[in-house]
mmCIF file of C-alpha atoms in Angstrom:
data_model
loop_
_atom_site.group_PDB
_atom_site.id
_atom_site.type_symbol
_atom_site.label_atom_id
_atom_site.label_comp_id
_atom_site.label_asym_id
_atom_site.label_seq_id
_atom_site.Cartn_x
_atom_site.Cartn_y
_atom_site.Cartn_z
ATOM 1 C CA MET A 26 32.383 10.327 76.983
ATOM 2 C CA SER A 27 34.109 13.639 77.403
ATOM 3 C CA ALA A 28 33.540 15.825 80.394
ATOM 4 C CA ALA A 29 31.541 18.966 77.827
ATOM 5 C CA ALA A 30 29.313 15.851 76.309
ATOM 6 C CA ALA A 31 28.336 14.874 79.978
ATOM 7 C CA ARG A 32 27.779 18.307 81.066
ATOM 8 C CA ARG A 33 25.567 18.962 78.097
ATOM 9 C CA ARG A 34 23.926 15.847 78.814
ATOM 10 C CA LYS A 35 23.536 16.588 82.264
ATOM 11 C CA GLN A 36 21.972 20.016 81.568
ATOM 12 C CA LEU A 37 19.634 18.639 79.201
ATOM 13 C CA ALA A 38 18.287 16.556 81.659
ATOM 14 C CA ALA A 39 17.972 19.467 83.701
ATOM 15 C CA ARG A 40 16.169 21.463 81.138
ATOM 16 C CA GLN A 41 13.547 18.407 80.799
ATOM 17 C CA LYS A 42 13.292 18.041 84.559
ATOM 18 C CA GLU A 43 12.371 21.635 84.747
ATOM 19 C CA GLY A 44 10.315 21.969 81.784
ATOM 20 C CA ASP A 45 8.427 18.490 83.125
ATOM 21 C CA ALA A 46 7.685 20.349 86.339
ATOM 22 C CA VAL A 47 6.600 23.393 84.774
ATOM 23 C CA MET A 48 3.896 21.608 82.469
ATOM 24 C CA SER A 49 2.929 19.412 85.310
ATOM 25 C CA LYS A 50 2.077 22.835 87.227
ATOM 26 C CA MET A 51 -0.050 24.347 84.505
ATOM 27 C CA LYS A 52 -2.049 20.774 84.135
ATOM 28 C CA LYS A 53 -2.590 21.123 87.698
ATOM 29 C CA LEU A 54 -3.680 25.002 87.288
ATOM 30 C CA LEU A 55 -6.235 24.388 84.341
ATOM 31 C CA GLU A 56 -7.611 21.538 86.710
ATOM 32 C CA ASP A 57 -8.246 24.054 89.291
ATOM 33 C CA ALA A 58 -9.260 27.182 87.044
ATOM 34 C CA ASN A 59 -12.588 27.816 88.844
ATOM 35 C CA ASP A 60 -11.473 31.158 89.765
ATOM 36 C CA GLU A 61 -10.115 34.292 87.845
ATOM 37 C CA PRO A 62 -6.746 34.684 89.201
ATOM 38 C CA THR A 63 -6.121 30.627 89.186
ATOM 39 C CA ALA A 64 -7.237 30.907 85.633
ATOM 40 C CA TYR A 65 -4.942 33.643 84.874
ATOM 41 C CA GLU A 66 -1.820 32.254 86.096
ATOM 42 C CA ALA A 67 -2.427 29.260 84.295
ATOM 43 C CA LEU A 68 -2.772 31.336 80.854
ATOM 44 C CA GLN A 69 0.508 33.040 81.709
ATOM 45 C CA LEU A 70 1.927 29.529 81.800
ATOM 46 C CA ALA A 71 0.529 28.221 78.934
ATOM 47 C CA GLN A 72 1.597 31.641 76.998
ATOM 48 C CA SER A 73 5.149 30.964 77.750
ATOM 49 C CA GLN A 74 4.826 27.296 77.132
ATOM 50 C CA VAL A 75 3.560 27.687 73.533
ATOM 51 C CA ARG A 76 5.549 30.028 72.467
ATOM 52 C CA LYS A 77 8.959 28.046 74.104
ATOM 53 C CA GLN A 78 7.635 24.933 71.656
ATOM 54 C CA VAL A 79 7.242 27.448 68.711
ATOM 55 C CA HIS A 80 10.584 29.046 69.227
ATOM 56 C CA ALA A 81 12.055 25.487 69.442
ATOM 57 C CA GLY A 82 10.553 24.466 66.123
ATOM 58 C CA LYS A 83 8.109 22.178 67.867
ATOM 59 C CA PHE A 84 5.198 23.735 66.137
ATOM 60 C CA SER A 85 2.463 21.044 66.058
ATOM 61 C CA GLU A 86 3.231 20.533 69.974
ATOM 62 C CA GLY A 87 2.893 24.459 70.216
ATOM 63 C CA ALA A 88 -0.393 24.430 68.436
ATOM 64 C CA GLU A 89 -1.966 21.823 70.183
ATOM 65 C CA LEU A 90 -0.862 23.292 73.590
ATOM 66 C CA ALA A 91 -2.618 26.431 73.090
ATOM 67 C CA TYR A 92 -5.730 24.185 71.499
ATOM 68 C CA SER A 93 -6.018 21.953 74.783
ATOM 69 C CA SER A 94 -5.233 24.888 77.082
ATOM 70 C CA ALA A 95 -7.993 27.101 75.627
ATOM 71 C CA LEU A 96 -10.669 24.368 75.655
ATOM 72 C CA ALA A 97 -9.895 23.383 79.603
ATOM 73 C CA LEU A 98 -10.514 27.059 80.360
ATOM 74 C CA LEU A 99 -13.317 27.507 78.387
ATOM 75 C CA GLU A 100 -14.654 23.970 79.865
ATOM 76 C CA LYS A 101 -13.986 25.677 83.549
ATOM 77 C CA LYS A 102 -16.480 28.959 82.117
ATOM 78 C CA ARG A 103 -12.861 31.337 82.008
ATOM 79 C CA ILE A 104 -14.241 32.940 78.844
ATOM 80 C CA SER A 105 -11.570 35.856 79.714
ATOM 81 C CA VAL A 106 -8.873 34.269 79.787
ATOM 82 C CA ALA A 107 -9.423 31.722 77.379
ATOM 83 C CA SER A 108 -10.169 34.229 74.993
ATOM 84 C CA GLN A 109 -6.516 35.431 74.750
ATOM 85 C CA LEU A 110 -5.260 31.876 74.083
ATOM 86 C CA LEU A 111 -7.663 31.903 71.122
ATOM 87 C CA GLN A 112 -6.119 34.519 69.547
ATOM 88 C CA LEU A 113 -2.539 33.184 70.474
ATOM 89 C CA LEU A 114 -4.059 29.572 68.884
ATOM 90 C CA VAL A 115 -4.777 30.946 65.802
ATOM 91 C CA GLU A 116 -1.233 33.813 65.532
ATOM 92 C CA VAL A 117 0.675 30.236 65.922
ATOM 93 C CA LEU A 118 -1.746 28.419 63.677
ATOM 94 C CA ARG A 119 -0.697 31.213 60.735
ATOM 95 C CA GLU A 120 2.935 31.776 61.821
ATOM 96 C CA THR A 121 4.070 28.084 61.752
ATOM 97 C CA HIS A 122 1.713 27.846 58.340
ATOM 98 C CA THR A 123 -0.270 25.015 59.791
ATOM 99 C CA ASP A 124 -2.199 23.298 56.878
ATOM 100 C CA PRO A 125 -6.319 24.050 57.881
ATOM 101 C CA SER A 126 -6.953 20.342 57.602
ATOM 102 C CA ASP A 127 -10.252 18.871 58.443
ATOM 103 C CA ALA A 128 -8.550 17.704 61.827
ATOM 104 C CA TRP A 129 -8.072 21.585 62.596
ATOM 105 C CA ILE A 130 -11.443 22.592 60.912
ATOM 106 C CA ALA A 131 -13.062 20.155 63.807
ATOM 107 C CA LYS A 132 -11.025 21.664 66.819
ATOM 108 C CA VAL A 133 -12.053 25.255 65.824
ATOM 109 C CA GLU A 134 -15.459 24.122 65.656
ATOM 110 C CA LYS A 135 -15.132 22.044 69.133
ATOM 111 C CA LEU A 136 -13.634 25.441 70.651
ATOM 112 C CA HIS A 137 -16.511 27.354 69.428
ATOM 113 C CA ALA A 138 -19.354 25.070 70.825
ATOM 114 C CA ALA A 139 -17.212 25.165 74.197
ATOM 115 C CA HIS A 140 -17.581 28.827 74.191
ATOM 116 C CA GLN A 141 -21.193 29.086 73.222
ATOM 117 C CA ASP A 142 -21.679 26.760 76.378
ATOM 118 C CA ALA A 143 -19.632 29.026 78.157
ATOM 119 C CA MET A 144 -21.593 32.238 77.337
ATOM 120 C CA MET A 145 -24.743 30.453 78.681
ATOM 121 C CA SER A 146 -23.794 31.486 82.138
ATOM 122 C CA VAL A 147 -22.818 35.023 81.162
ATOM 123 C CA GLU A 148 -25.703 37.489 82.005
ATOM 124 C CA ASP A 149 -26.790 40.493 79.251
ATOM 125 C CA GLY A 150 -24.394 43.454 79.473
ATOM 126 C CA ALA A 151 -21.436 45.342 78.350
ATOM 127 C CA GLU A 152 -19.445 42.047 79.300
ATOM 128 C CA LYS A 153 -21.400 39.850 77.497
ATOM 129 C CA ASN A 154 -21.228 41.859 74.398
ATOM 130 C CA ARG A 155 -17.525 42.252 74.686
ATOM 131 C CA LEU A 156 -17.046 38.355 74.817
ATOM 132 C CA LEU A 157 -19.427 37.964 72.075
ATOM 133 C CA ARG A 158 -17.185 40.197 69.985
ATOM 134 C CA LEU A 159 -14.037 38.964 71.112
ATOM 135 C CA GLN A 160 -15.429 35.634 69.579
ATOM 136 C CA ARG A 161 -16.096 36.721 66.701
ATOM 137 C CA GLU A 162 -12.790 38.141 66.158
ATOM 138 C CA PHE A 163 -11.145 34.925 67.042
ATOM 139 C CA LEU A 164 -13.235 33.577 63.876
ATOM 140 C CA ARG A 165 -12.161 36.357 61.692
ATOM 141 C CA ARG A 166 -8.796 35.278 62.123
ATOM 142 C CA ALA A 167 -9.428 31.936 61.834
ATOM 143 C CA VAL A 168 -11.044 31.955 58.468
ATOM 144 C CA VAL A 169 -8.238 34.528 57.178
ATOM 145 C CA TRP A 170 -6.018 31.295 57.951
ATOM 146 C CA SER A 171 -7.984 29.098 56.325
ATOM 147 C CA SER A 172 -8.197 31.331 52.965
ATOM 148 C CA ASP A 173 -4.371 31.868 52.998
ATOM 149 C CA LEU A 174 -3.070 28.491 53.868
ATOM 150 C CA GLY A 175 -5.494 25.916 52.816
ATOM 151 C CA SER A 176 -7.086 25.737 49.211
ATOM 152 C CA VAL A 177 -10.477 27.007 49.636
ATOM 153 C CA ARG A 178 -11.061 30.257 48.065
ATOM 154 C CA PHE A 179 -11.983 33.019 50.443
ATOM 155 C CA GLY A 180 -11.723 30.608 53.764
ATOM 156 C CA HIS A 181 -12.897 27.148 54.600
ATOM 157 C CA GLN A 182 -17.033 27.382 54.623
ATOM 158 C CA ARG A 183 -17.100 25.433 58.144
ATOM 159 C CA LEU A 184 -15.717 28.534 59.465
ATOM 160 C CA GLN A 185 -17.420 30.803 57.623
ATOM 161 C CA GLU A 186 -20.557 29.382 58.863
ATOM 162 C CA LEU A 187 -19.562 29.798 62.510
ATOM 163 C CA LEU A 188 -18.492 33.570 61.846
ATOM 164 C CA GLY A 189 -21.706 34.200 60.123
ATOM 165 C CA ASN A 190 -23.715 32.973 62.865
ATOM 166 C CA GLN A 191 -21.524 34.623 65.584
ATOM 167 C CA CYS A 192 -22.027 37.813 63.668
ATOM 168 C CA TRP A 193 -25.753 37.601 63.394
ATOM 169 C CA LEU A 194 -25.727 37.134 67.609
ATOM 170 C CA LEU A 195 -24.439 40.151 67.911
ATOM 171 C CA PRO A 196 -26.181 43.474 69.356
ATOM 172 C CA ASP A 197 -25.782 46.822 68.064
ATOM 173 C CA ASP A 198 -23.231 48.453 69.821
ATOM 174 C CA GLY A 199 -24.642 51.919 68.851
ATOM 175 C CA GLU A 200 -21.476 52.766 67.442
ATOM 176 C CA ASP A 201 -19.382 51.393 64.305
ATOM 177 C CA ASP A 202 -21.186 47.991 64.879
ATOM 178 C CA ASP A 203 -24.605 49.104 64.066
ATOM 179 C CA ARG A 204 -27.381 46.655 63.225
ATOM 180 C CA SER A 205 -27.712 47.034 59.923
ATOM 181 C CA SER A 206 -23.973 46.261 58.966
ATOM 182 C CA ILE A 207 -23.828 43.399 61.657
ATOM 183 C CA MET A 208 -26.326 41.559 59.569
ATOM 184 C CA ALA A 209 -24.567 43.004 56.305
ATOM 185 C CA ASP A 210 -21.245 40.656 57.673
ATOM 186 C CA ALA A 211 -23.436 37.931 58.975
ATOM 187 C CA VAL A 212 -24.965 37.487 55.432
ATOM 188 C CA GLN A 213 -21.483 37.873 53.780
ATOM 189 C CA HIS A 214 -20.096 35.092 55.533
ATOM 190 C CA MET A 215 -23.211 32.590 55.276
ATOM 191 C CA ALA A 216 -23.364 33.637 51.774
ATOM 192 C CA LEU A 217 -19.315 32.473 51.425
ATOM 193 C CA ALA A 218 -20.254 29.476 53.608
ATOM 194 C CA GLU A 219 -22.650 28.419 50.653
ATOM 195 C CA LYS A 220 -25.890 28.672 53.193
ATOM 196 C CA PRO A 221 -28.566 29.880 51.251
ATOM 197 C CA LEU A 222 -31.192 28.474 53.409
ATOM 198 C CA LYS A 223 -29.737 29.805 56.241
ATOM 199 C CA ILE A 224 -29.982 33.127 54.891
ATOM 200 C CA VAL A 225 -33.300 32.807 54.228
ATOM 201 C CA GLU A 226 -34.420 31.909 57.438
ATOM 202 C CA TRP A 227 -33.028 35.254 58.760
ATOM 203 C CA LEU A 228 -35.391 36.903 56.330
ATOM 204 C CA LYS A 229 -37.865 35.574 57.391
ATOM 205 C CA THR A 230 -37.425 37.176 61.118
ATOM 206 C CA LEU A 231 -36.996 40.800 59.908
ATOM 207 C CA PRO A 232 -39.996 43.087 59.370
ATOM 208 C CA LYS A 233 -41.261 43.555 55.649
ATOM 209 C CA PRO A 234 -40.678 46.923 53.805
ATOM 210 C CA THR A 235 -42.918 50.106 55.158
ATOM 211 C CA LYS A 236 -44.838 52.064 53.062
ATOM 212 C CA ALA A 237 -41.820 54.875 53.692
ATOM 213 C CA GLN A 238 -39.412 52.653 52.452
ATOM 214 C CA THR A 239 -41.027 51.661 49.223
ATOM 215 C CA THR A 240 -41.577 55.091 48.381
ATOM 216 C CA SER A 241 -39.406 56.455 45.408
ATOM 217 C CA GLY A 242 -36.603 59.041 46.353
ATOM 218 C CA HIS A 243 -37.154 57.419 49.919
ATOM 219 C CA GLY A 244 -35.046 59.533 52.884
ATOM 220 C CA CYS A 245 -34.536 56.139 54.791
ATOM 221 C CA LEU A 246 -32.659 53.363 54.433
ATOM 222 C CA ALA A 247 -34.927 50.551 52.543
ATOM 223 C CA ALA A 248 -35.912 47.353 54.556
ATOM 224 C CA ASP A 249 -33.077 44.892 56.103
ATOM 225 C CA ARG A 250 -34.832 42.281 54.690
ATOM 226 C CA ASP A 251 -34.661 43.929 51.097
ATOM 227 C CA THR A 252 -31.198 44.958 51.358
ATOM 228 C CA LEU A 253 -29.615 41.526 52.712
ATOM 229 C CA LEU A 254 -31.244 39.763 50.048
ATOM 230 C CA THR A 255 -29.510 41.889 47.101
ATOM 231 C CA ARG A 256 -26.364 42.068 49.160
ATOM 232 C CA ALA A 257 -26.209 38.165 49.307
ATOM 233 C CA LEU A 258 -27.478 37.645 45.390
ATOM 234 C CA LEU A 259 -24.684 40.524 44.622
ATOM 235 C CA LEU A 260 -21.859 38.442 46.268
ATOM 236 C CA PHE A 261 -23.100 35.318 44.819
ATOM 237 C CA CYS A 262 -22.931 36.558 41.411
ATOM 238 C CA ALA A 263 -19.712 37.892 42.342
ATOM 239 C CA VAL A 264 -18.041 34.602 43.213
ATOM 240 C CA GLU A 265 -19.657 32.851 40.246
ATOM 241 C CA ASN A 266 -21.974 31.025 42.671
ATOM 242 C CA PHE A 267 -25.381 30.731 40.661
ATOM 243 C CA ARG A 268 -26.365 27.400 42.391
ATOM 244 C CA ASP A 269 -26.931 29.171 45.541
ATOM 245 C CA ALA A 270 -27.952 32.402 44.305
ATOM 246 C CA ASN A 271 -31.223 30.807 42.275
ATOM 247 C CA ILE A 272 -32.092 28.762 45.440
ATOM 248 C CA LEU A 273 -31.659 32.065 47.615
ATOM 249 C CA LEU A 274 -34.132 33.743 45.076
ATOM 250 C CA THR A 275 -36.530 31.309 44.846
ATOM 251 C CA LYS A 276 -37.283 30.214 48.377
ATOM 252 C CA PHE A 277 -37.208 34.110 49.449
ATOM 253 C CA ILE A 278 -39.869 34.576 46.765
ATOM 254 C CA GLU A 279 -41.531 31.300 47.864
ATOM 255 C CA GLU A 280 -41.504 32.113 51.593
ATOM 256 C CA VAL A 281 -40.537 35.674 52.358
ATOM 257 C CA GLU A 282 -41.525 37.834 49.589
ATOM 258 C CA GLU A 283 -45.620 38.625 50.428
ATOM 259 C CA ARG A 284 -46.443 41.060 47.255
ATOM 260 C CA ASP A 285 -47.504 40.519 43.737
ATOM 261 C CA LEU A 286 -44.356 39.920 41.523
ATOM 262 C CA LYS A 287 -46.250 40.961 38.473
ATOM 263 C CA ALA A 288 -47.344 43.850 40.162
ATOM 264 C CA LEU A 289 -43.587 44.678 41.312
ATOM 265 C CA THR A 290 -42.352 43.967 37.790
ATOM 266 C CA THR A 291 -44.361 46.789 36.057
ATOM 267 C CA SER A 292 -44.018 49.049 38.935
ATOM 268 C CA TYR A 293 -39.758 48.610 38.483
ATOM 269 C CA MET A 294 -40.370 49.549 34.734
ATOM 270 C CA LYS A 295 -41.944 53.119 35.157
ATOM 271 C CA LYS A 296 -40.487 56.402 36.502
ATOM 272 C CA ASP A 297 -43.854 57.932 37.884
ATOM 273 C CA ASP A 298 -45.659 55.677 40.044
ATOM 274 C CA GLY A 299 -43.854 57.077 43.130
ATOM 275 C CA LYS A 300 -42.722 53.609 44.264
ATOM 276 C CA ALA A 301 -38.657 52.768 44.412
ATOM 277 C CA PRO A 302 -37.616 49.737 42.699
ATOM 278 C CA ALA A 303 -38.171 46.349 44.108
ATOM 279 C CA HIS A 304 -34.939 44.653 45.301
ATOM 280 C CA VAL A 305 -36.626 41.268 44.471
ATOM 281 C CA ILE A 306 -37.055 42.548 40.666
ATOM 282 C CA PHE A 307 -33.698 43.635 40.576
ATOM 283 C CA GLY A 308 -32.372 40.739 41.787
ATOM 284 C CA SER A 309 -34.541 38.396 39.813
ATOM 285 C CA MET A 310 -32.975 40.534 36.640
ATOM 286 C CA LEU A 311 -29.523 40.486 37.946
ATOM 287 C CA LEU A 312 -29.645 36.728 37.786
ATOM 288 C CA LYS A 313 -31.251 36.474 34.632
ATOM 289 C CA ILE A 314 -28.678 39.085 32.872
ATOM 290 C CA CYS A 315 -25.585 37.101 34.685
ATOM 291 C CA GLN A 316 -26.498 33.910 33.238
ATOM 292 C CA LYS A 317 -26.717 35.144 29.450
ATOM 293 C CA ASP A 318 -23.361 36.278 27.658
ATOM 294 C CA ALA A 319 -21.253 39.211 27.363
ATOM 295 C CA ARG A 320 -23.672 40.989 24.842
ATOM 296 C CA THR A 321 -25.854 41.686 27.430
ATOM 297 C CA GLY A 322 -23.577 44.128 29.001
ATOM 298 C CA PRO A 323 -25.561 47.377 27.765
ATOM 299 C CA LEU A 324 -28.245 45.964 29.823
ATOM 300 C CA PHE A 325 -26.151 45.153 33.015
ATOM 301 C CA SER A 326 -25.244 48.629 32.991
ATOM 302 C CA TRP A 327 -28.848 50.050 32.106
ATOM 303 C CA LEU A 328 -29.896 47.560 35.869
ATOM 304 C CA MET A 329 -27.277 49.349 37.850
ATOM 305 C CA ARG A 330 -28.274 52.824 36.804
ATOM 306 C CA SER A 331 -31.894 52.098 37.513
ATOM 307 C CA PHE A 332 -31.022 50.812 40.849
ATOM 308 C CA LYS A 333 -28.339 53.345 41.675
ATOM 309 C CA LYS A 334 -29.988 54.811 44.196
ATOM 310 C CA GLU A 335 -31.124 51.856 46.689
ATOM 311 C CA LEU A 336 -27.535 50.576 46.008
ATOM 312 C CA ASP A 337 -25.949 53.856 46.984
ATOM 313 C CA VAL A 338 -27.517 53.781 50.571
ATOM 314 C CA MET A 339 -27.230 50.296 51.834
ATOM 315 C CA PRO A 340 -24.665 49.631 54.221
ATOM 316 C CA LYS A 341 -21.412 48.905 53.702
ATOM 317 C CA GLN A 342 -21.767 50.459 50.412
ATOM 318 C CA GLN A 343 -18.065 50.273 49.118
ATOM 319 C CA VAL A 344 -18.145 46.560 49.474
ATOM 320 C CA ILE A 345 -21.333 46.610 47.315
ATOM 321 C CA GLN A 346 -19.601 48.695 44.813
ATOM 322 C CA SER A 347 -16.699 46.362 44.773
ATOM 323 C CA TYR A 348 -19.576 43.454 44.046
ATOM 324 C CA VAL A 349 -20.974 45.399 41.042
ATOM 325 C CA THR A 350 -17.156 46.136 39.992
ATOM 326 C CA ARG A 351 -16.406 42.551 39.842
ATOM 327 C CA ILE A 352 -19.507 41.188 38.330
ATOM 328 C CA GLY A 353 -19.423 43.732 35.296
ATOM 329 C CA LYS A 354 -15.692 42.770 34.685
ATOM 330 C CA ILE A 355 -16.008 38.834 35.016
ATOM 331 C CA TYR A 356 -19.406 38.725 33.233
ATOM 332 C CA PHE A 357 -19.313 41.455 30.456
ATOM 333 C CA ASN A 358 -15.959 42.740 30.178
ATOM 334 C CA ILE A 359 -16.445 46.229 31.951
ATOM 335 C CA GLU A 360 -13.126 47.078 32.541
ATOM 336 C CA PRO A 361 -12.794 49.794 35.695
ATOM 337 C CA PRO A 362 -9.487 52.436 35.169
ATOM 338 C CA PRO A 363 -6.714 50.204 35.983
ATOM 339 C CA SER A 364 -5.775 52.119 39.267
ATOM 340 C CA MET A 365 -9.318 51.045 40.620
ATOM 341 C CA LEU A 366 -9.194 47.033 39.473
ATOM 342 C CA SER A 367 -5.986 46.111 41.695
ATOM 343 C CA MET A 368 -7.982 47.820 44.955
ATOM 344 C CA MET A 369 -11.479 45.967 43.798
ATOM 345 C CA GLU A 370 -9.343 42.435 43.238
ATOM 346 C CA ASN A 371 -8.133 42.773 46.564
ATOM 347 C CA MET A 372 -11.075 44.019 48.416
ATOM 348 C CA MET A 373 -12.809 40.812 46.683
ATOM 349 C CA GLY A 374 -9.569 38.642 48.093
ATOM 350 C CA MET A 375 -10.104 39.746 51.770
ATOM 351 C CA MET A 376 -13.662 38.760 52.059
ATOM 352 C CA GLY A 377 -13.092 35.749 53.550
ATOM 353 C CA GLY A 378 -11.571 37.983 56.835
ATOM 354 C CA GLY A 379 -14.914 40.515 56.811
ATOM 355 C CA GLY A 380 -14.875 44.235 56.690
ATOM 356 C CA ALA A 381 -12.721 44.657 59.357
ATOM 357 C CA GLY A 382 -10.013 44.046 56.886
ATOM 358 C CA ILE A 383 -10.059 46.347 54.426
ATOM 359 C CA ASN A 384 -8.323 49.982 54.413
ATOM 360 C CA PRO A 385 -10.479 52.579 54.275
ATOM 361 C CA ALA A 386 -8.379 54.844 52.720
ATOM 362 C CA MET A 387 -7.863 52.307 49.644
ATOM 363 C CA MET A 388 -11.800 51.830 49.704
ATOM 364 C CA GLN A 389 -12.052 56.146 49.352
ATOM 365 C CA ALA A 390 -9.294 56.108 46.645
ATOM 366 C CA ALA A 391 -11.191 53.027 44.721
ATOM 367 C CA LEU A 392 -14.661 54.965 45.074
ATOM 368 C CA SER A 393 -12.998 58.592 43.869
ATOM 369 C CA GLN A 394 -11.879 57.105 40.981
ATOM 370 C CA MET A 395 -15.306 55.772 39.953
ATOM 371 C CA SER A 396 -17.154 59.465 40.235
#
């Protein structure tokens, strides 16, 4: 063996020994992470080692290290520190083009379960709300990873279900995250998870419409229960999932809606009875029209005009408009302006990651094309 080769071998052995020492130290810190300073030191070492593994081309080792370290910190109830590793984990999964296999989906589920267990010890307040929103962001990014690199359109259903449930738990923060928008996100993700019965269970917990909310030309928002039903039905139609759309509507009528459907149908066709068109009737007609053929396009256009005032005041109205535009295009060959079409398609493609991924300027430009 040449002198150069011997030196190289000695250097590699020294690096291996140094690396083993760092990993041993990190493992010990994770085991002793019963306080924030120790947990933070473990975090710094874990982040460094994960990046070293990735830069060395050891992609699976880096991802596994991020996963195991985050899980260890969550089991120690060090949620804030663990959240930083969760964000790093999903970055690594995307950067290394890791396949969203069943094994990795199960690992994300295990991490989320550990997060939920740890959150049980956190008192209500600003810090709890912050941690809940950090977990929502982790799940959003995990859904985007599974959508971009997996075979399931809009992201894996099991991750969509986790994200939907996480969104539903969030409180109103009094700013951008008002309760109606939070519930809208939750229903969107649960619809993409193909869980219509879960949506029905949520709608059961919401108040029925008030007299003011069912008055024609009402100045207030419609009942959350009704707008969420309409949002979910539009989304199911936009992604061509009539099975779950029909399940949702049927169960809503059976278990949630208390008003007389015949009276609501009659009222919908009248313009002078002083009542706003009912969301459940709109949804029923929407499903029937969409399941016919393209010749019912004029009827679809009439339905949208008859319900425009209700749609225009729903939370995240620009997303609703993207659903309507897609439905018109795929079922009735109603083509929007070319400049708007690509933007609407992009918005539909972003559904897996939630509303946070949509560019407001792009939305505004698309909407201005329609006026």
